[in-house]
CSV table of C-alpha atoms in Angstrom, one decimal:
chain,number,residue,atom,x,y,z
A,203,MET,CA,0.0,0.0,0.0
A,204,SER,CA,1.2,3.5,-0.8
A,205,ASP,CA,1.4,6.2,1.9
A,206,GLU,CA,-1.8,7.8,0.5
A,207,GLU,CA,-3.7,4.5,0.7
A,208,VAL,CA,-2.5,3.9,4.3
A,209,ALA,CA,-3.5,7.4,5.3
A,210,TYR,CA,-6.9,6.9,3.7
A,211,ALA,CA,-7.6,3.6,5.4
A,212,LEU,CA,-6.4,5.0,8.8
A,213,ARG,CA,-8.6,8.0,8.5
A,214,TRP,CA,-11.6,5.9,7.9
A,215,ASN,CA,-10.7,3.6,10.8
A,216,ASN,CA,-10.3,6.5,13.2
A,217,ASN,CA,-13.5,8.2,12.0
A,218,ILE,CA,-15.5,5.1,12.6
A,219,ALA,CA,-13.8,4.6,16.0
A,220,ILE,CA,-14.8,8.1,17.1
A,221,MET,CA,-18.4,7.5,15.8
A,222,ILE,CA,-18.6,4.3,17.9
A,223,PHE,CA,-17.4,6.2,21.0
A,224,GLY,CA,-19.9,8.9,20.4
A,225,VAL,CA,-22.9,6.7,19.7
A,226,ILE,CA,-22.3,4.3,22.6
A,227,SER,CA,-21.7,7.2,25.1
A,228,TYR,CA,-24.8,9.1,23.9
A,229,GLU,CA,-26.9,5.9,24.2
A,230,TYR,CA,-25.7,5.2,27.7
A,231,ILE,CA,-26.4,8.7,28.9
A,232,LEU,CA,-29.7,8.8,27.2
A,233,HIS,CA,-31.0,5.6,28.9
A,234,PHE,CA,-29.2,5.9,32.2
A,235,GLU,CA,-32.2,7.4,34.0
A,236,LYS,CA,-34.5,4.6,32.7
A,237,GLU,CA,-31.9,2.0,33.8
A,238,VAL,CA,-31.8,3.4,37.3
A,239,LYS,CA,-35.6,3.4,37.4
A,240,PHE,CA,-36.3,0.0,35.9
A,241,VAL,CA,-33.1,-1.9,37.1
A,242,TRP,CA,-31.2,-0.5,40.0
A,243,THR,CA,-34.3,0.4,42.1
A,244,ARG,CA,-36.3,-2.8,41.6
A,245,GLN,CA,-36.0,-6.4,42.5
A,246,TRP,CA,-33.8,-8.2,40.0
A,247,SER,CA,-35.1,-11.0,37.8
A,248,MET,CA,-33.9,-13.2,34.9
A,249,MET,CA,-34.6,-10.4,32.4
A,250,THR,CA,-32.7,-7.9,34.6
A,251,TYR,CA,-29.6,-10.1,34.4
A,252,LEU,CA,-30.0,-10.6,30.6
A,253,TYR,CA,-30.4,-6.8,30.2
A,254,LEU,CA,-27.3,-6.1,32.2
A,255,ILE,CA,-25.2,-8.6,30.2
A,256,THR,CA,-26.3,-7.2,26.9
A,257,ARG,CA,-25.9,-3.7,28.1
A,258,TYR,CA,-22.5,-3.7,29.8
A,259,PHE,CA,-20.9,-6.6,27.9
A,260,GLY,CA,-22.0,-4.8,24.7
A,261,ILE,CA,-20.4,-1.5,25.9
A,262,PHE,CA,-17.2,-3.4,26.6
A,263,LEU,CA,-17.1,-4.9,23.2
A,264,ALA,CA,-17.9,-1.7,21.4
A,265,MET,CA,-15.3,0.3,23.3
A,266,LEU,CA,-12.6,-2.4,22.7
A,267,SER,CA,-13.4,-2.5,19.0
A,268,ALA,CA,-13.2,1.3,18.8
A,269,CYS,CA,-9.8,1.3,20.5
A,270,TRP,CA,-8.5,-1.6,18.4
A,271,GLY,CA,-6.7,-0.7,15.2
A,272,GLY,CA,-5.3,2.7,14.5
A,273,LEU,CA,-6.9,4.9,17.1
A,274,LEU,CA,-4.5,3.5,19.8
A,275,TYR,CA,-1.3,1.8,18.9
A,276,ILE,CA,-1.2,-1.8,20.1
A,277,PRO,CA,1.5,-4.3,19.2
A,278,ASP,CA,0.6,-6.9,16.5
A,279,ARG,CA,0.6,-9.9,18.9
A,280,VAL,CA,-1.6,-8.2,21.4
A,281,SER,CA,-3.8,-6.9,18.5
A,282,TYR,CA,-4.3,-10.4,17.2
A,283,ALA,CA,-5.3,-11.7,20.7
A,284,LEU,CA,-7.8,-8.8,21.1
A,285,ALA,CA,-9.2,-9.3,17.6
A,286,VAL,CA,-9.9,-13.0,18.4
A,287,LEU,CA,-11.4,-12.0,21.7
A,288,LEU,CA,-13.7,-9.5,20.0
A,289,GLU,CA,-14.9,-12.1,17.5
A,290,TRP,CA,-15.7,-14.6,20.2
A,291,GLY,CA,-17.3,-11.8,22.3
A,292,PHE,CA,-19.6,-11.0,19.4
A,293,SER,CA,-20.7,-14.6,19.3
A,294,VAL,CA,-21.4,-14.7,23.1
A,295,PHE,CA,-23.4,-11.5,22.9
A,296,PHE,CA,-25.4,-13.0,20.1
A,297,TRP,CA,-26.2,-16.1,22.2
A,298,PHE,CA,-27.6,-13.9,25.0
A,299,ALA,CA,-29.7,-11.9,22.6
A,300,GLU,CA,-31.1,-15.1,21.1
A,301,ALA,CA,-31.9,-16.4,24.7
A,302,ILE,CA,-34.0,-13.3,25.3
A,303,LEU,CA,-36.1,-14.0,22.2
A,304,ILE,CA,-36.5,-17.6,23.1
A,305,TRP,CA,-37.6,-16.8,26.6
A,306,ARG,CA,-40.2,-14.3,25.4
A,307,LEU,CA,-41.6,-16.9,22.9
A,308,TYR,CA,-41.8,-19.4,25.7
A,309,ALA,CA,-43.9,-16.9,27.7
A,310,LEU,CA,-46.1,-15.9,24.7
A,311,TYR,CA,-46.9,-19.6,24.0
A,312,ASN,CA,-48.3,-20.0,27.6
A,313,ARG,CA,-45.0,-21.5,28.8
A,314,SER,CA,-45.2,-24.5,26.5
A,315,LYS,CA,-42.5,-26.9,27.6
A,316,SER,CA,-42.5,-28.7,24.3
A,317,LEU,CA,-41.8,-25.5,22.4
A,318,LEU,CA,-39.1,-24.5,24.9
A,319,TYR,CA,-37.3,-27.9,24.4
A,320,VAL,CA,-37.5,-27.6,20.7
A,321,LEU,CA,-36.1,-24.0,20.7
A,322,ILE,CA,-33.4,-24.9,23.2
A,323,GLY,CA,-32.4,-27.9,21.1
A,324,LEU,CA,-32.1,-25.8,17.9
A,325,PHE,CA,-30.4,-23.0,19.8
A,326,LEU,CA,-27.7,-25.4,21.1
A,327,ILE,CA,-27.1,-26.5,17.5
A,328,ILE,CA,-26.6,-22.8,16.5
A,329,VAL,CA,-24.2,-22.3,19.5
A,330,ALA,CA,-22.2,-25.4,18.5
A,331,LEU,CA,-22.0,-24.2,14.9
A,332,SER,CA,-21.0,-20.7,16.0
A,333,VAL,CA,-18.2,-22.1,18.2
A,334,GLY,CA,-17.0,-24.2,15.3
A,335,MET,CA,-17.0,-21.3,12.9
A,336,ASP,CA,-15.2,-19.0,15.4
A,337,ILE,CA,-12.5,-21.7,15.6
A,338,TYR,CA,-12.3,-22.2,11.9
A,339,LEU,CA,-12.5,-18.6,10.8
A,340,TYR,CA,-11.0,-16.4,13.5
A,341,SER,CA,-8.8,-18.7,15.7
A,342,ARG,CA,-6.5,-19.8,12.9
A,343,PRO,CA,-3.8,-17.3,11.7
A,344,VAL,CA,-3.9,-18.9,8.3
A,345,ALA,CA,-7.6,-17.7,7.9
A,346,PHE,CA,-7.6,-14.6,10.0
A,347,SER,CA,-4.6,-12.6,11.0
A,348,VAL,CA,-3.4,-9.1,12.0
A,349,LYS,CA,-0.8,-7.2,10.0
A,350,GLU,CA,1.1,-4.2,11.3
A,351,ILE,CA,1.4,-1.2,8.9
A,352,VAL,CA,4.6,0.8,9.5
A,353,THR,CA,5.0,4.3,7.9
A,354,PRO,CA,7.3,7.2,8.7
A,355,ASN,CA,4.4,9.0,10.4
A,356,VAL,CA,2.3,6.3,12.1
A,357,ASP,CA,2.2,2.6,13.0
A,358,TYR,CA,-1.1,0.7,13.3
A,359,CYS,CA,-2.6,-2.7,13.0
A,360,THR,CA,-5.3,-3.9,10.7
A,361,SER,CA,-7.2,-7.2,10.3
A,362,SER,CA,-6.5,-9.5,7.4
A,363,PHE,CA,-9.1,-11.9,6.1
A,364,ASN,CA,-7.1,-14.5,4.2
A,365,ILE,CA,-9.9,-16.8,2.8
A,366,GLY,CA,-12.9,-16.0,0.7
A,367,PRO,CA,-16.4,-15.1,2.0
A,368,MET,CA,-18.0,-18.5,1.2
A,369,PRO,CA,-17.4,-20.2,4.7
A,370,ALA,CA,-18.9,-17.1,6.4
A,371,ILE,CA,-21.8,-17.3,4.0
A,372,TYR,CA,-22.4,-21.0,4.7
A,373,ALA,CA,-22.2,-20.4,8.5
A,374,SER,CA,-24.7,-17.6,8.4
A,375,ILE,CA,-27.4,-19.7,6.6
A,376,PRO,CA,-28.4,-21.7,9.7
A,377,ILE,CA,-28.3,-18.7,11.9
A,378,VAL,CA,-30.6,-16.6,9.7
A,379,SER,CA,-32.9,-19.6,9.2
A,380,PHE,CA,-33.2,-20.0,13.0
A,381,ASP,CA,-34.0,-16.3,13.3
A,382,ILE,CA,-36.7,-16.6,10.6
A,383,PHE,CA,-38.2,-19.5,12.5
A,384,LEU,CA,-38.4,-17.3,15.7
A,385,VAL,CA,-40.0,-14.5,13.8
A,386,ILE,CA,-42.6,-16.8,12.3
A,387,LEU,CA,-43.5,-18.1,15.7
A,388,ALA,CA,-43.9,-14.5,17.0
A,389,ILE,CA,-46.0,-13.5,14.0
A,390,VAL,CA,-48.2,-16.6,14.5
A,391,VAL,CA,-48.9,-15.5,18.1
A,392,LEU,CA,-49.7,-12.0,16.9
A,393,VAL,CA,-52.1,-13.2,14.1
A,394,ARG,CA,-53.9,-15.5,16.5
A,395,HIS,CA,-54.1,-12.7,19.1
A,396,LEU,CA,-55.5,-10.2,16.6
A,397,LYS,CA,-58.1,-12.7,15.4
A,398,GLU,CA,-59.2,-13.4,19.0
A,399,ARG,CA,-59.5,-9.7,19.8
A,400,LYS,CA,-61.4,-9.0,16.6
A,401,GLU,CA,-63.9,-11.7,17.5
A,402,ILE,CA,-64.7,-10.2,20.9
A,403,GLN,CA,-64.4,-6.6,19.5
A,404,MET,CA,-61.4,-5.5,21.6
A,405,ARG,CA,-58.3,-3.6,20.8
A,406,PRO,CA,-55.1,-5.6,20.3
A,407,ASN,CA,-52.9,-5.7,23.4
A,408,THR,CA,-50.1,-3.3,23.2
A,409,TYR,CA,-47.5,-5.7,24.5
A,410,VAL,CA,-48.2,-8.5,22.1
A,411,VAL,CA,-47.6,-6.0,19.2
A,412,LEU,CA,-44.5,-4.6,20.9
A,413,ILE,CA,-42.9,-7.9,21.5
A,414,VAL,CA,-43.5,-9.1,18.0
A,415,ARG,CA,-42.1,-5.8,16.6
A,416,CYS,CA,-39.0,-6.3,18.7
A,417,HIS,CA,-38.6,-9.8,17.2
A,418,ILE,CA,-38.8,-8.4,13.7
A,419,ILE,CA,-36.4,-5.6,14.4
A,420,TYR,CA,-33.9,-7.9,15.9
A,421,PHE,CA,-34.2,-10.3,12.9
A,422,LEU,CA,-33.5,-7.5,10.5
A,423,LEU,CA,-30.6,-6.4,12.6
A,424,ASN,CA,-29.0,-9.9,12.8
A,425,LEU,CA,-29.7,-10.4,9.0
A,426,THR,CA,-27.8,-7.2,8.2
A,427,ASN,CA,-25.1,-8.2,10.7
A,428,GLN,CA,-24.6,-11.7,9.0
A,429,ILE,CA,-24.4,-10.1,5.6
A,430,LEU,CA,-21.8,-7.6,6.6
A,431,LEU,CA,-19.7,-10.3,8.4
A,432,ALA,CA,-19.6,-12.2,5.1
A,433,VAL,CA,-18.8,-9.1,3.2
A,434,LEU,CA,-15.7,-8.5,5.3
A,435,TRP,CA,-14.1,-11.6,4.0
A,436,ALA,CA,-14.3,-10.3,0.4
A,437,ASN,CA,-11.8,-8.0,-1.1
A,438,ILE,CA,-13.6,-4.7,-0.5
A,439,PRO,CA,-12.3,-1.0,-0.3
A,440,PRO,CA,-11.2,0.4,3.1
A,441,ALA,CA,-14.2,2.7,3.3
A,442,VAL,CA,-16.7,-0.2,2.9
A,443,THR,CA,-14.7,-2.3,5.4
A,444,SER,CA,-14.7,0.5,8.0
A,445,LEU,CA,-18.4,1.2,7.5
A,446,SER,CA,-19.3,-2.5,7.8
A,447,GLU,CA,-17.2,-2.9,11.0
A,448,GLY,CA,-18.7,0.3,12.4
A,449,PHE,CA,-22.2,-1.2,12.0
A,450,ILE,CA,-21.2,-4.6,13.4
A,451,ASN,CA,-19.3,-3.1,16.4
A,452,CYS,CA,-22.1,-0.6,17.3
A,453,ALA,CA,-25.6,-1.3,16.2
A,454,PRO,CA,-26.2,-4.6,18.0
A,455,PHE,CA,-25.0,-3.1,21.3
A,456,VAL,CA,-27.4,-0.2,20.9
A,457,VAL,CA,-30.5,-2.1,19.6
A,458,ALA,CA,-30.5,-5.2,21.9
A,459,PRO,CA,-30.8,-3.3,25.2
A,460,ARG,CA,-33.3,-0.9,23.7
A,461,LEU,CA,-35.6,-3.8,22.8
A,462,ILE,CA,-35.7,-4.7,26.5
A,463,ILE,CA,-36.0,-1.3,28.1
A,464,SER,CA,-38.5,0.0,25.6
A,465,ILE,CA,-41.0,-2.6,26.9
A,466,TRP,CA,-40.3,-1.6,30.5
A,467,GLY,CA,-40.9,2.1,29.5
A,468,SER,CA,-44.2,1.2,27.8
A,469,HIS,CA,-45.2,-0.6,30.9
A,470,ALA,CA,-44.4,2.4,33.1
A,471,ARG,CA,-46.8,4.5,31.0
A,472,ASP,CA,-49.7,2.2,31.7
A,473,ASN,CA,-51.7,1.4,34.8
A,474,CYS,CA,-51.7,-2.2,35.6
A,475,THR,CA,-52.4,-3.9,38.9
A,476,HIS,CA,-51.2,-7.3,37.7
A,477,MET,CA,-47.5,-7.5,38.7
A,478,SER,CA,-45.1,-10.3,39.0
A,479,THR,CA,-41.4,-10.7,39.8
A,480,ALA,CA,-40.8,-13.9,37.9
A,481,PHE,CA,-39.8,-12.3,34.6
A,482,GLU,CA,-39.2,-8.6,34.7
A,483,ASP,CA,-39.8,-8.0,31.1
A,484,CYS,CA,-43.1,-6.8,30.0
A,485,LEU,CA,-46.6,-6.4,31.2
A,486,CYS,CA,-49.1,-9.3,31.2
A,487,TRP,CA,-49.7,-9.6,27.5
A,488,THR,CA,-53.0,-11.4,27.9
A,489,LEU,CA,-54.4,-8.6,30.1
A,490,PRO,CA,-55.9,-5.5,28.5
A,491,PRO,CA,-55.2,-2.0,29.7
A,492,THR,CA,-57.3,-0.8,32.7
A,493,SER,CA,-59.9,0.7,30.5
A,494,GLU,CA,-60.6,-2.7,29.0
A,495,LEU,CA,-60.8,-4.7,32.2
A,496,HIS,CA,-64.5,-4.5,32.5
A,497,GLU,CA,-64.9,-5.8,28.9
A,498,MET,CA,-62.5,-8.7,29.6
A,499,ASP,CA,-64.6,-9.7,32.6
A,500,CYS,CA,-67.6,-10.1,30.3
A,501,TYR,CA,-65.7,-12.5,28.0
A,502,GLU,CA,-63.6,-14.5,30.5
A,503,SER,CA,-65.1,-18.0,30.4
A,504,GLY,CA,-63.8,-19.9,33.4
A,505,PRO,CA,-61.1,-20.8,35.8
A,506,ASP,CA,-58.9,-22.5,33.2
A,507,GLU,CA,-58.5,-19.3,31.2
A,508,ARG,CA,-57.8,-17.3,34.4
A,509,LYS,CA,-55.2,-19.9,35.3
A,510,ASN,CA,-53.5,-19.7,31.9
A,511,THR,CA,-53.5,-15.9,32.1
A,512,ALA,CA,-52.0,-16.0,35.6
A,513,GLU,CA,-49.2,-18.3,34.4
A,514,VAL,CA,-48.3,-16.0,31.5
A,515,VAL,CA,-48.4,-13.0,33.8
A,516,GLU,CA,-46.0,-14.7,36.2
A,517,THR,CA,-43.6,-15.3,33.3
A,518,LEU,CA,-43.9,-11.9,31.7
A,519,GLY,CA,-44.8,-9.6,34.6
A,520,LEU,CA,-42.9,-6.6,35.9
A,521,GLY,CA,-41.6,-6.6,39.5
A,522,PRO,CA,-42.4,-3.8,41.9
């Protein structure tokens, strides 16, 4: 590479790094008040732990990726170890994000054990595939390495993708297929819910719509992420590489915690007396807003329905 090409690539790298610092810092400050309100001042639950993992582990990965490369000089051996750590960290973050979606579907399907076992089985296959591909693609210097660029003015390290994009493409197919399956399950719940509400002439529950929307948003995010991960293995210009890495190293860590805290925020704006501490995620999706409670009483048919509702509320309720 000529000195002009090196300077061009380094400029793009540093600009994206500063962008990541700015976006992650702004996102943290923007939602810190909500985090204090919905996390630190309430009883913790499973969703609280999942939120904190996606929140702070995501911040750690984003900041480390911003520092890696040309913004701060790091020796090539250390840079390689950090690059492998980042790739493995992205996979671990993805596993936790998928676990959130699976747990929500488990609740939406009235805590169906059979569905949960199927989803966990498929999820474990995805985890095993992800581990295998991280070993094959990122843990072998022959496939993924770090090279140090030395110029009279600056020294920095950059990643080198030494094989073509096809292995990454093949690895992304099962992951995207699994996400499509999760989205279909969520949409089936929504369609069934809309049909039932239409039959009894009631408005759709806000939380069913919100949860399904979160599933769709996350699917689109992960689909884009998988495409860009495959693109990085192709011979692309430095500007495209930096933009792709900027999205991969920033967007998931912003969107995933937002999908959790947005439901908490929606719950806080409603009045509901049906609370639970079992799963601090979203309000009882089978229960209508307060203005609809009288209507629901007219249509509730018996103790079995009330029992099913209580079970779902226990799984999806908000703690005090």
